[in-house]
Coordinates of C-alpha atoms and ligand atoms in Angstrom, one line a residue:
M160 CA 0.0 0.0 0.0
I161 CA 1.4 3.4 -1.0
A162 CA 0.3 6.5 0.9
G163 CA -0.4 9.8 -1.0
I164 CA 0.7 12.9 0.7
D165 CA 0.1 16.6 0.0
L166 CA 2.8 18.3 2.0
G167 CA 1.4 21.8 1.9
T168 CA 2.6 25.2 3.1
T169 CA -0.4 25.7 5.3
N170 CA -2.0 22.3 5.6
S171 CA -0.9 18.7 4.8
L172 CA -3.0 15.6 4.0
I173 CA -2.5 11.9 3.8
G174 CA -4.6 9.2 2.2
V175 CA -4.6 5.6 0.8
M176 CA -6.5 3.5 -1.7
D177 CA -9.3 1.7 0.0
S178 CA -11.4 -0.9 -2.0
G179 CA -10.5 0.9 -5.2
F180 CA -11.3 4.4 -4.0
P181 CA -8.9 7.1 -2.8
V182 CA -9.7 8.1 0.8
L183 CA -8.1 10.8 2.9
L184 CA -7.5 10.0 6.6
A185 CA -8.4 12.2 9.5
G186 CA -5.8 13.1 12.0
E187 CA -6.1 12.9 15.8
N188 CA -8.2 16.1 15.9
G189 CA -10.8 14.5 13.5
S190 CA -9.9 16.7 10.5
R191 CA -8.3 15.6 7.3
L192 CA -6.3 18.8 7.2
T193 CA -3.3 18.8 9.5
P194 CA -1.8 22.3 9.9
S195 CA 1.8 22.3 8.7
V196 CA 3.0 23.7 12.0
V197 CA 5.5 22.3 14.5
H198 CA 5.9 23.7 18.0
F199 CA 9.1 22.9 19.9
P200 CA 8.5 23.1 23.7
E201 CA 11.3 24.2 26.1
G202 CA 13.8 21.5 26.9
D203 CA 13.8 18.4 24.9
A204 CA 10.2 17.4 25.1
P205 CA 8.8 16.0 21.8
P206 CA 7.5 18.6 19.4
L207 CA 3.8 19.3 19.0
V208 CA 2.5 18.9 15.4
G209 CA -0.6 20.1 13.6
A210 CA -3.6 21.7 15.3
S211 CA -2.0 21.7 18.8
A212 CA 1.1 23.4 17.4
L213 CA -1.1 25.9 15.5
R214 CA -2.7 26.9 18.8
M215 CA 0.8 27.6 20.3
R216 CA 1.7 29.9 17.3
A217 CA 0.1 33.0 18.8
L218 CA 1.3 32.3 22.3
D219 CA 4.9 31.3 21.5
P220 CA 5.8 32.3 18.0
A221 CA 9.6 32.0 18.4
R222 CA 9.2 28.2 19.2
T223 CA 6.6 27.5 16.5
V224 CA 7.7 26.8 12.9
S225 CA 5.2 27.2 10.1
S226 CA 5.4 27.4 6.3
V227 CA 8.6 25.3 6.3
K228 CA 7.9 24.5 2.7
R229 CA 9.1 28.0 1.8
Y230 CA 12.6 26.9 3.0
I231 CA 13.0 23.3 1.9
G232 CA 15.8 22.6 -0.5
R233 CA 17.0 26.3 -0.7
R234 CA 20.3 28.0 0.2
F235 CA 20.3 30.7 2.9
G236 CA 21.7 33.1 0.3
E237 CA 18.5 32.7 -1.7
L238 CA 16.2 33.9 1.0
D239 CA 14.7 37.4 0.9
A240 CA 14.4 39.8 3.9
A241 CA 10.9 38.6 4.8
E242 CA 11.9 35.0 4.7
R243 CA 14.9 35.7 7.0
S244 CA 12.8 37.6 9.5
A245 CA 10.3 35.0 10.3
P246 CA 8.9 34.9 13.9
F247 CA 11.2 31.9 14.5
A248 CA 15.0 31.7 14.0
V249 CA 16.2 31.4 10.4
E250 CA 20.0 31.0 10.2
R251 CA 22.7 30.1 7.7
A252 CA 24.0 26.5 8.2
R253 CA 27.8 25.9 8.0
D254 CA 27.3 24.5 4.5
G255 CA 25.3 27.5 3.3
G256 CA 22.0 25.7 3.8
I257 CA 19.3 26.8 6.3
L258 CA 18.7 26.1 10.0
I259 CA 15.3 27.0 11.5
G260 CA 13.4 27.1 14.8
P261 CA 14.6 27.0 18.4
R262 CA 16.4 23.6 17.8
R263 CA 18.2 24.8 14.7
L264 CA 17.0 22.0 12.5
S265 CA 17.2 21.8 8.7
P266 CA 13.9 22.4 6.8
E267 CA 14.1 18.7 5.8
Q268 CA 14.2 17.7 9.4
V269 CA 11.2 19.9 10.3
S270 CA 9.3 18.6 7.3
A271 CA 10.2 15.0 8.4
I272 CA 8.5 15.8 11.8
L273 CA 5.3 16.8 9.9
L274 CA 5.5 13.7 7.7
G275 CA 6.2 11.5 10.7
K276 CA 3.0 12.8 12.3
L277 CA 0.9 12.2 9.2
R278 CA 2.4 8.7 9.1
S279 CA 1.7 7.8 12.7
D280 CA -1.9 9.2 12.5
A281 CA -2.5 7.1 9.4
E282 CA -1.0 4.0 11.0
C283 CA -3.2 4.5 14.0
T284 CA -6.3 4.8 11.9
L285 CA -5.5 1.8 9.6
G286 CA -3.7 -0.4 12.1
I287 CA -0.9 -1.2 9.6
E288 CA 2.6 0.0 9.0
M289 CA 3.0 2.6 6.2
R290 CA 6.3 2.5 4.5
R291 CA 5.8 3.7 0.9
A292 CA 4.6 7.2 -0.2
V293 CA 4.0 9.5 -3.1
I294 CA 4.6 13.2 -2.1
T295 CA 3.5 16.2 -4.1
V296 CA 5.5 19.4 -4.8
P297 CA 4.8 22.6 -6.7
A298 CA 5.5 22.3 -10.4
Y299 CA 8.1 25.1 -10.2
F300 CA 10.3 23.2 -7.5
N301 CA 13.8 22.6 -8.9
D302 CA 15.7 19.4 -8.6
A303 CA 17.3 20.5 -5.2
R304 CA 13.9 21.2 -3.7
R305 CA 12.5 17.9 -5.0
Q306 CA 15.5 16.0 -3.6
A307 CA 15.1 17.7 -0.3
T308 CA 11.4 16.8 -0.1
K309 CA 12.4 13.2 -0.9
E310 CA 15.0 13.3 1.8
A311 CA 12.4 14.6 4.3
G312 CA 10.2 11.6 3.4
R313 CA 13.2 9.3 3.9
L314 CA 13.9 10.8 7.4
A315 CA 10.3 10.2 8.3
G316 CA 10.9 6.5 7.4
F317 CA 9.2 6.4 4.0
D318 CA 10.4 4.9 0.8
V319 CA 9.4 7.8 -1.4
E320 CA 8.1 6.1 -4.6
R321 CA 7.5 9.4 -6.5
I322 CA 7.7 13.1 -6.2
L323 CA 4.6 14.3 -8.1
N324 CA 3.7 17.8 -9.4
E325 CA 0.8 19.3 -7.6
P326 CA -1.1 20.4 -10.7
T327 CA -0.7 17.0 -12.2
A328 CA -2.1 15.4 -9.0
A329 CA -5.1 17.8 -9.2
A330 CA -5.7 16.8 -12.9
L331 CA -5.4 13.2 -12.0
A332 CA -7.9 13.6 -9.1
H333 CA -10.4 15.1 -11.7
G334 CA -10.0 12.1 -14.0
L335 CA -8.5 14.3 -16.7
D336 CA -6.0 11.5 -17.6
R337 CA -8.9 9.5 -19.0
G338 CA -9.6 11.9 -21.9
G339 CA -8.1 10.5 -25.1
E340 CA -7.6 13.7 -27.0
R341 CA -5.2 16.5 -26.4
R342 CA -6.4 18.9 -23.7
R343 CA -5.0 22.0 -22.2
V344 CA -5.6 22.4 -18.5
A345 CA -5.1 25.5 -16.3
V346 CA -4.6 24.7 -12.6
F347 CA -5.3 27.7 -10.4
D348 CA -4.1 27.1 -6.9
L349 CA -4.7 29.7 -4.2
G350 CA -3.8 28.3 -0.8
G351 CA -3.2 30.1 2.5
G352 CA 0.2 31.6 1.7
T353 CA 1.0 31.0 -1.9
F354 CA -0.5 31.3 -5.4
D355 CA 0.5 29.0 -8.2
I356 CA -0.8 28.9 -11.7
S357 CA 0.2 26.0 -14.0
I358 CA -0.7 25.2 -17.6
L359 CA -0.6 21.5 -18.4
E360 CA -1.0 19.7 -21.6
L361 CA -2.5 16.2 -21.7
H362 CA -1.4 14.1 -24.6
D363 CA -2.0 10.3 -24.9
G364 CA -2.4 10.1 -21.2
V365 CA 0.8 11.9 -20.4
F366 CA 0.8 15.3 -18.6
Q367 CA 3.4 17.8 -19.3
V368 CA 3.8 21.1 -17.4
V369 CA 4.0 23.7 -20.1
S370 CA 4.3 26.8 -18.0
T371 CA 4.1 27.9 -14.4
N372 CA 3.9 31.2 -12.6
G373 CA 2.7 32.5 -9.3
D374 CA 3.3 34.6 -6.3
T375 CA 4.9 33.0 -3.2
R376 CA 3.4 35.7 -1.0
L377 CA -0.3 35.7 -2.0
G378 CA -3.0 33.7 -0.4
G379 CA -6.0 33.5 1.9
D380 CA -3.7 34.7 4.8
D381 CA -3.5 38.1 3.0
I382 CA -7.3 38.3 3.0
D383 CA -7.4 37.4 6.7
A384 CA -4.8 40.2 7.4
A385 CA -7.0 42.8 5.5
L386 CA -10.1 41.7 7.4
V387 CA -8.2 41.9 10.7
S388 CA -6.9 45.3 10.1
F389 CA -10.5 46.5 9.1
L390 CA -11.8 45.1 12.4
H391 CA -9.0 46.8 14.3
S392 CA -10.0 50.2 13.0
E393 CA -13.7 49.5 13.5
W394 CA -13.2 48.4 17.1
S395 CA -10.3 50.6 17.9
V396 CA -8.2 47.8 19.3
P397 CA -5.0 48.6 21.1
H398 CA -2.0 47.3 19.0
D399 CA -0.2 45.8 22.0
D400 CA -2.9 43.4 23.1
A401 CA -1.5 40.3 21.5
L402 CA -4.0 37.9 22.9
L403 CA -6.9 40.0 21.7
L404 CA -5.3 40.4 18.3
A405 CA -5.0 36.6 18.0
R406 CA -8.6 36.1 18.9
I407 CA -9.8 38.7 16.4
R408 CA -7.8 36.9 13.7
E409 CA -9.4 33.6 14.6
A410 CA -12.9 35.1 14.5
A411 CA -12.1 36.9 11.2
I412 CA -11.0 33.6 9.6
G413 CA -14.2 31.9 10.8
A414 CA -16.3 34.7 9.4
K415 CA -14.5 34.6 6.0
H416 CA -15.2 30.9 5.7
R417 CA -18.9 31.3 6.5
L418 CA -19.2 34.1 3.9
S419 CA -18.2 31.5 1.2
D420 CA -21.6 29.9 1.8
S421 CA -23.8 32.7 2.9
Q422 CA -24.3 36.4 2.1
D423 CA -23.9 37.7 5.6
T424 CA -22.7 36.6 9.0
V425 CA -22.2 37.9 12.5
L426 CA -18.7 38.2 14.0
R427 CA -18.7 37.7 17.8
L428 CA -15.9 38.1 20.3
P429 CA -17.5 37.3 23.7
F430 CA -15.6 38.4 26.8
A431 CA -12.4 39.6 25.1
S432 CA -10.3 41.9 27.2
G433 CA -13.1 42.8 29.4
T434 CA -15.8 43.5 26.8
S435 CA -17.9 41.5 24.3
R436 CA -17.8 42.6 20.7
E437 CA -20.1 41.9 17.8
M438 CA -20.4 43.0 14.2
A439 CA -22.6 42.1 11.3
L440 CA -20.5 41.5 8.2
D441 CA -21.8 40.9 4.6
R442 CA -20.0 39.3 1.7
A443 CA -19.7 42.6 -0.2
V444 CA -17.5 44.1 2.6
L445 CA -15.2 41.1 2.5
E446 CA -15.0 41.2 -1.3
N447 CA -14.1 44.8 -1.3
L448 CA -11.2 44.0 1.0
A449 CA -10.1 41.0 -1.0
R450 CA -10.4 42.5 -4.5
P451 CA -7.0 44.3 -4.6
I452 CA -5.3 41.2 -3.2
L453 CA -6.8 38.9 -5.8
A454 CA -5.9 41.4 -8.5
R455 CA -2.3 40.4 -8.0
A456 CA -3.0 37.0 -9.4
R457 CA -4.0 38.4 -12.8
P458 CA -0.5 39.2 -14.2
C459 CA 0.8 35.8 -13.1
C460 CA -2.0 34.1 -15.1
L461 CA -1.4 36.2 -18.2
R462 CA 2.3 35.5 -18.1
A463 CA 1.7 31.7 -17.7
L464 CA -0.7 31.8 -20.7
S465 CA 1.8 33.8 -22.8
D466 CA 4.7 31.4 -21.9
A467 CA 2.5 28.5 -23.0
G468 CA 1.8 30.4 -26.3
L469 CA -1.9 30.3 -25.5
A470 CA -4.8 32.8 -25.4
A471 CA -7.3 32.6 -22.5
G472 CA -9.9 31.0 -24.7
E473 CA -7.7 28.1 -25.6
I474 CA -7.9 26.5 -22.2
D475 CA -10.1 23.4 -22.2
D476 CA -10.3 22.7 -18.5
L477 CA -9.9 25.0 -15.5
L478 CA -9.2 23.4 -12.1
L479 CA -9.4 25.3 -8.8
V480 CA -7.1 24.0 -6.1
G481 CA -6.5 25.4 -2.5
G482 CA -8.8 26.4 0.3
A483 CA -9.1 30.0 -0.8
T484 CA -10.7 29.1 -4.1
R485 CA -13.8 28.3 -2.0
M486 CA -14.6 32.0 -2.0
P487 CA -17.2 32.6 -4.8
M488 CA -15.3 35.7 -5.9
V489 CA -12.2 33.7 -6.5
R490 CA -14.1 31.3 -8.7
E491 CA -15.6 34.1 -10.7
F492 CA -12.2 35.8 -11.0
A493 CA -10.7 32.6 -12.5
R494 CA -13.6 31.9 -14.8
D495 CA -13.5 35.5 -16.2
L496 CA -9.8 35.3 -16.7
F497 CA -9.7 31.9 -18.5
G498 CA -13.1 32.1 -20.2
V499 CA -14.2 28.7 -19.0
D500 CA -16.3 27.4 -16.1
P501 CA -14.1 25.8 -13.5
L502 CA -14.7 22.1 -12.8
T503 CA -16.6 22.3 -9.6
D504 CA -15.1 20.5 -6.6
S505 CA -16.6 20.7 -3.2
N506 CA -13.2 20.2 -1.5
P507 CA -10.6 22.1 -3.5
D508 CA -8.1 21.7 -0.7
E509 CA -8.2 17.9 -1.1
S510 CA -7.7 17.3 -4.8
V511 CA -3.9 17.4 -4.7
A512 CA -3.8 14.8 -2.0
L513 CA -6.4 12.6 -3.8
G514 CA -4.2 12.8 -6.9
A515 CA -1.2 11.7 -4.9
V516 CA -3.2 8.7 -3.5
L517 CA -4.3 7.8 -7.0
Q518 CA -0.7 8.0 -8.2
G519 CA 0.2 5.7 -5.3
G520 CA -2.6 3.3 -6.5
I521 CA -1.2 3.3 -10.0
L522 CA 2.3 2.6 -8.8
S523 CA 1.2 -0.3 -6.6
G524 CA -1.1 -1.7 -9.3
Q525 CA -4.3 -1.0 -7.4
V526 CA -5.5 1.4 -10.1
T527 CA -5.2 -0.1 -13.5
N528 CA -7.4 1.9 -15.7
A529 CA -5.4 5.1 -15.5
L530 CA -3.3 6.3 -18.3
L531 CA -1.0 8.6 -16.5
L532 CA 2.5 7.6 -17.6
D533 CA 5.8 9.4 -17.7
V534 CA 7.9 8.7 -20.7
T535 CA 11.3 9.7 -22.0
P536 CA 10.7 12.5 -24.4
L537 CA 13.9 11.9 -26.3
S538 CA 16.4 9.0 -26.7
L539 CA 19.3 8.7 -24.3
G540 CA 22.6 7.1 -25.1
I541 CA 26.4 7.6 -25.2
E542 CA 28.9 8.5 -27.9
T543 CA 30.8 5.5 -29.4
F544 CA 33.5 4.9 -31.9
G545 CA 33.5 7.4 -34.8
G546 CA 31.4 10.0 -33.0
L547 CA 28.2 8.1 -33.3
M548 CA 25.2 8.1 -30.9
N549 CA 24.6 4.7 -29.4
V550 CA 21.0 4.7 -28.0
L551 CA 20.5 2.9 -24.7
I552 CA 17.0 4.1 -23.9
P553 CA 14.8 5.0 -27.0
R554 CA 12.4 7.9 -26.9
N555 CA 8.9 7.3 -25.5
T556 CA 10.1 4.6 -23.1
T557 CA 7.9 4.5 -19.9
I558 CA 9.8 5.4 -16.8
P559 CA 11.2 4.1 -14.4
V560 CA 13.5 2.2 -16.7
K561 CA 16.9 0.5 -16.6
A562 CA 19.1 -0.4 -19.7
G563 CA 22.7 -1.4 -20.2
E564 CA 25.3 -2.4 -22.8
L565 CA 28.9 -3.6 -22.9
F566 CA 31.5 -1.4 -24.7
T567 CA 35.1 -2.1 -25.5
N568 CA 38.2 0.1 -26.1
A569 CA 38.8 1.4 -29.6
V570 CA 42.5 1.9 -29.2
S571 CA 45.2 -0.4 -27.8
G572 CA 46.8 0.7 -24.5
Q573 CA 43.9 3.0 -23.8
S574 CA 43.6 3.5 -20.0
A575 CA 40.3 5.2 -19.7
M576 CA 37.0 5.4 -21.5
Q577 CA 35.1 8.7 -21.8
I578 CA 31.4 8.3 -21.1
H579 CA 29.7 11.1 -23.0
V580 CA 26.0 11.0 -22.2
L581 CA 23.7 12.3 -24.9
Q582 CA 20.0 13.0 -25.5
G583 CA 18.4 13.3 -28.9
E584 CA 17.4 11.7 -32.1
R585 CA 20.4 12.3 -34.4
E586 CA 22.8 9.7 -35.6
L587 CA 26.0 11.7 -34.9
A588 CA 26.9 12.5 -31.3
R589 CA 27.7 16.1 -32.0
D590 CA 24.1 16.8 -33.2
N591 CA 22.6 15.7 -30.0
W592 CA 22.5 17.4 -26.6
A593 CA 25.3 16.6 -24.1
L594 CA 23.9 15.8 -20.7
G595 CA 27.3 15.3 -19.2
R596 CA 30.6 13.4 -19.5
F597 CA 33.0 11.6 -17.2
D598 CA 36.0 9.2 -17.5
L599 CA 36.1 5.6 -16.3
P600 CA 39.7 4.5 -15.8
F601 CA 40.6 0.8 -16.5
V602 CA 43.7 -1.3 -16.8
P603 CA 45.3 -0.6 -20.2
A604 CA 44.4 -3.4 -22.6
P605 CA 44.9 -4.2 -26.2
K606 CA 42.2 -2.9 -28.6
G607 CA 38.9 -4.6 -27.8
G608 CA 40.3 -6.1 -24.6
A609 CA 38.7 -3.9 -22.1
R610 CA 35.0 -4.3 -21.3
V611 CA 33.1 -1.5 -19.8
G612 CA 29.4 -2.0 -18.9
V613 CA 27.3 1.1 -19.1
Q614 CA 23.9 1.2 -17.4
F615 CA 21.3 4.0 -17.6
E616 CA 18.7 4.1 -14.9
I617 CA 15.9 6.7 -14.9
D618 CA 13.9 6.8 -11.7
A619 CA 10.2 7.7 -11.4
D620 CA 11.2 11.3 -10.9
G621 CA 12.9 11.5 -14.3
I622 CA 16.4 11.6 -12.8
L623 CA 19.0 9.8 -14.9
R624 CA 21.8 7.9 -13.2
V625 CA 24.6 6.6 -15.3
L626 CA 26.7 3.7 -14.0
A627 CA 30.0 2.6 -15.8
R628 CA 31.9 -0.4 -14.6
D629 CA 35.2 -2.0 -15.7
T630 CA 34.2 -5.6 -15.7
A631 CA 37.8 -6.7 -15.2
T632 CA 38.4 -4.8 -11.9
G633 CA 34.9 -4.1 -10.8
L634 CA 35.8 -0.4 -10.5
E635 CA 32.7 1.7 -11.1
K636 CA 31.4 5.2 -11.2
V637 CA 27.9 6.4 -10.8
V638 CA 27.0 9.9 -12.1
E639 CA 23.7 11.6 -11.8
M640 CA 22.6 13.7 -14.8
K641 CA 20.0 16.4 -14.8
S642 CA 16.4 15.3 -15.3
A643 CA 16.0 13.3 -18.5
V644 CA 12.3 14.0 -18.7
D645 CA 12.2 17.7 -18.1
V646 CA 12.5 19.0 -21.6
S647 CA 10.2 21.5 -23.1
D648 CA 7.7 20.4 -25.8
E649 CA 9.1 22.9 -28.1
A650 CA 12.7 21.6 -27.8
V651 CA 11.5 18.0 -28.3
E652 CA 9.6 19.0 -31.4
R653 CA 12.6 20.8 -32.8
M654 CA 14.9 17.9 -32.2
I655 CA 12.4 15.5 -33.8
S656 CA 11.8 17.6 -36.9
E657 CA 15.5 18.1 -37.4
S658 CA 16.1 14.4 -37.2
V659 CA 13.4 13.9 -39.9
E660 CA 14.8 16.7 -42.0
H661 CA 18.3 15.3 -41.9
A662 CA 17.3 11.6 -42.0
F663 CA 19.1 10.9 -45.3
E664 CA 22.3 12.8 -44.5
D665 CA 22.3 11.2 -41.0
V666 CA 22.1 7.7 -42.3
E667 CA 24.9 8.5 -44.8
A668 CA 27.0 10.0 -42.0
R669 CA 26.4 6.9 -39.8
R670 CA 27.4 4.6 -42.7
F671 CA 30.5 6.6 -43.4
A672 CA 31.5 6.7 -39.7
E673 CA 31.0 2.9 -39.5
T674 CA 33.0 2.3 -42.7
R675 CA 35.7 4.6 -41.5
Q676 CA 35.9 2.6 -38.3
K677 CA 36.2 -0.6 -40.3
S678 CA 39.0 1.0 -42.3
A679 CA 40.9 1.9 -39.2
D680 CA 40.5 -1.7 -37.8
L681 CA 41.6 -3.2 -41.2
L682 CA 44.6 -1.0 -41.7
G683 CA 45.8 -1.7 -38.1
A684 CA 45.4 -5.5 -38.7
V685 CA 47.2 -5.4 -42.1
R686 CA 50.1 -3.4 -40.6
T687 CA 50.6 -6.0 -37.8
A688 CA 50.3 -8.9 -40.3
L689 CA 52.9 -7.4 -42.7
T690 CA 55.4 -7.0 -39.9
K691 CA 54.8 -10.4 -38.3
A692 CA 54.5 -12.5 -41.5
D693 CA 57.6 -11.6 -43.5
A694 CA 58.5 -15.2 -44.1
L695 CA 55.0 -16.2 -45.0
L696 CA 54.6 -13.7 -47.8
E697 CA 54.5 -14.8 -51.4
P698 CA 56.5 -12.9 -54.1
G699 CA 54.7 -9.7 -54.9
E700 CA 52.1 -10.2 -52.2
R701 CA 53.3 -7.3 -50.0
D702 CA 53.3 -4.9 -52.9
R703 CA 49.7 -5.9 -53.8
I704 CA 48.5 -5.4 -50.3
E705 CA 50.3 -2.1 -49.8
V706 CA 48.7 -0.7 -53.0
L707 CA 45.2 -1.7 -51.7
A708 CA 45.9 -0.3 -48.3
A709 CA 47.0 3.0 -49.9
R710 CA 43.7 3.0 -51.8
V711 CA 41.8 2.8 -48.5
G712 CA 43.9 5.7 -47.2
A713 CA 43.1 7.8 -50.3
A714 CA 39.3 7.1 -50.0
L715 CA 39.5 8.0 -46.3
A716 CA 41.2 11.3 -47.1
A717 CA 38.6 12.0 -49.8
E718 CA 35.7 11.1 -47.4
D719 CA 34.3 9.1 -50.3
A720 CA 31.9 6.6 -48.7
P721 CA 31.3 4.2 -51.6
A722 CA 35.0 4.3 -52.7
L723 CA 35.9 3.6 -49.1
A724 CA 33.5 0.6 -48.8
A725 CA 34.9 -0.9 -52.0
A726 CA 38.5 -0.3 -51.0
N727 CA 37.8 -1.9 -47.6
L728 CA 36.4 -5.0 -49.3
A729 CA 39.3 -5.3 -51.7
L730 CA 41.9 -5.0 -49.0
D731 CA 40.0 -7.5 -46.8
E732 CA 39.9 -10.0 -49.6
S733 CA 43.5 -9.5 -50.6
T734 CA 44.6 -10.4 -47.1
R735 CA 42.3 -13.4 -46.5
D736 CA 45.0 -16.0 -47.6
L737 CA 47.7 -14.3 -45.6
A738 CA 45.4 -14.3 -42.5
A739 CA 44.7 -18.0 -43.0
R740 CA 48.5 -18.7 -43.2
L741 CA 49.1 -16.7 -40.1
L742 CA 46.4 -18.6 -38.2
D743 CA 48.0 -22.0 -39.3
Q744 CA 51.4 -20.8 -38.1
A745 CA 50.0 -19.7 -34.8
M746 CA 48.3 -23.1 -34.3
E747 CA 51.5 -24.9 -35.2
T748 CA 53.5 -22.9 -32.7
A749 CA 50.9 -23.5 -30.0
L750 CA 50.8 -27.3 -30.6
K751 CA 54.6 -27.5 -30.7
R752 CA 54.8 -25.6 -27.4
R753 CA 52.5 -28.2 -25.8
G754 CA 54.6 -31.1 -27.3
I755 CA 51.8 -32.3 -29.5
L756 CA 53.7 -31.8 -32.8
Ligands
LIG979 P1 -4.8 25.5 1.7 O1 -3.4 26.1 1.8 O2 -5.1 25.0 0.4 O3 -5.1 24.6 2.9 O4 -5.7 26.8 1.9 C1 -5.8 27.4 3.1 C2 -6.5 28.8 2.9 O5 -7.9 28.5 2.4 C3 -6.6 29.6 4.2 O6 -6.4 30.9 3.9 C4 -8.1 29.4 4.5 O7 -8.6 30.5 5.3 C5 -8.7 29.3 3.2 N1 -10.1 28.7 3.2 C6 -10.4 27.4 3.7 N2 -11.7 27.2 3.7 C7 -12.3 28.4 3.2 C8 -13.6 28.8 2.9 N3 -14.7 28.0 3.2 N4 -13.8 30.0 2.4 C9 -12.7 30.9 2.2 N5 -11.4 30.5 2.4 C10 -11.2 29.3 2.9

């Protein structure tokens, strides 16, 4: 069983497949949303996590870490002033990373505490051990942030089977992977603290993130802050009454939530700082406060569309994700911007987690009718003799995948092999993209004597690991390349159309490269034979062979492929007798040495 986890900035969720359906599990406080907050008490008492930690935030902000997702996988130097001046400590680690909170933990460690809580709550509910998980991340997370999230999962005792993009998870939860035709999907995600807009393209059951944009400081919390400051001025609250301010904030959030379902509500603060306060609030007041905040999402959406090369009317499906999209005005805003009705979802803050659960179901084989697959967009291989591309994993292979091949040295006495890792569809190495290169040393051997096994492994996150091993000594190197899957559609299309356009020349170039390699092998063998076999040569034979060898040399210099192939053939035939005599002689010597002759 594989758990699906939405590790959110504000709230986190966990679920599993149950009798073929994805279900989210309630935590100890009975809610499926666990606040992503960790409180570290004085001393070394175990941390409080979730709702109980959230309650401590107003009382003991310095010991309560929230929004750890903003920090995961980043360097201290990348943080802006607001991120450095959180209510809890944020410091530079010795290696340039980040340490946060009163116990100076890394963001991975704090995230692991959150994940550990989700895990133990789920285990309590299900009564079984949870070891495997799919965890979601925003589409814009770079490799370092994905790896750090994976590491947090590992620290929490999970085998992280996949790091899944949040918008892809949302699309999966809406069953959009079932549509056969090409669809363009906009995922509008407004949570507590961040706004993300992603444009996806669905193609034969495969989702690709075409563009992303957003604002890491825009969300429902800003609407809360605007409402709180409105209440302050209405009620003339003194600014130093921290407890009262915290209660007003709580009451404001409650009122905001109620106004998503009704036109008006009453905000009540009984017995706060000596007096009871009450105010009637209608939806229009809240919307006036929220309008300028929401307007900040507009340029992000327009940029995402333009990066995807699309106009608003070209979006087929609009998905709303994140708790703040429960507000009717947010729904209208998104609909007006993208010109399409959003797919309605009663729990927009749950769809990412449901998608993660479904992905877990697909990976464990519990969900079989889903089409969501990740494939290699372009072929992957290494450069071999003569500057050719040798493909190990062809394009459109479903990942994860592993493939390998054995290579030998082209030159005698060579003491290392260069592994030049390539991506692309062209026959010649130089026309493909270089993903990286490294050397594998081996014991010097005659030509063809060394054997180096090269293995490519692409994990479910699209990360390519190249392993090269000298089979004689067992010496090996493993090098991680950048993501092999993360290539823009446009670049893939360009590569493929170039390979079609140059198909004839490419086949010619490959043929010539192979023939040239054959010539090099042949000339080397002839040279050795002529020096070794002086006594075996018949009159005039050396001259005849030398003339044919010179013809190969001339065709090589002229880069004349047909002439070179003919010259190779003639030289090969002219030395066949000599080769047979050499073999006989070698046999005779060997038998004599063993006393048989
Ligand atoms: P998320 O990060 O997706 O959990 O979203 C959290 C944000 O959604 C917070 O700002 C919540 O106040 C907001 N939210 C949750 N429920 C509602 C609701 N019914 N109406 C308006 N906002 C809501």
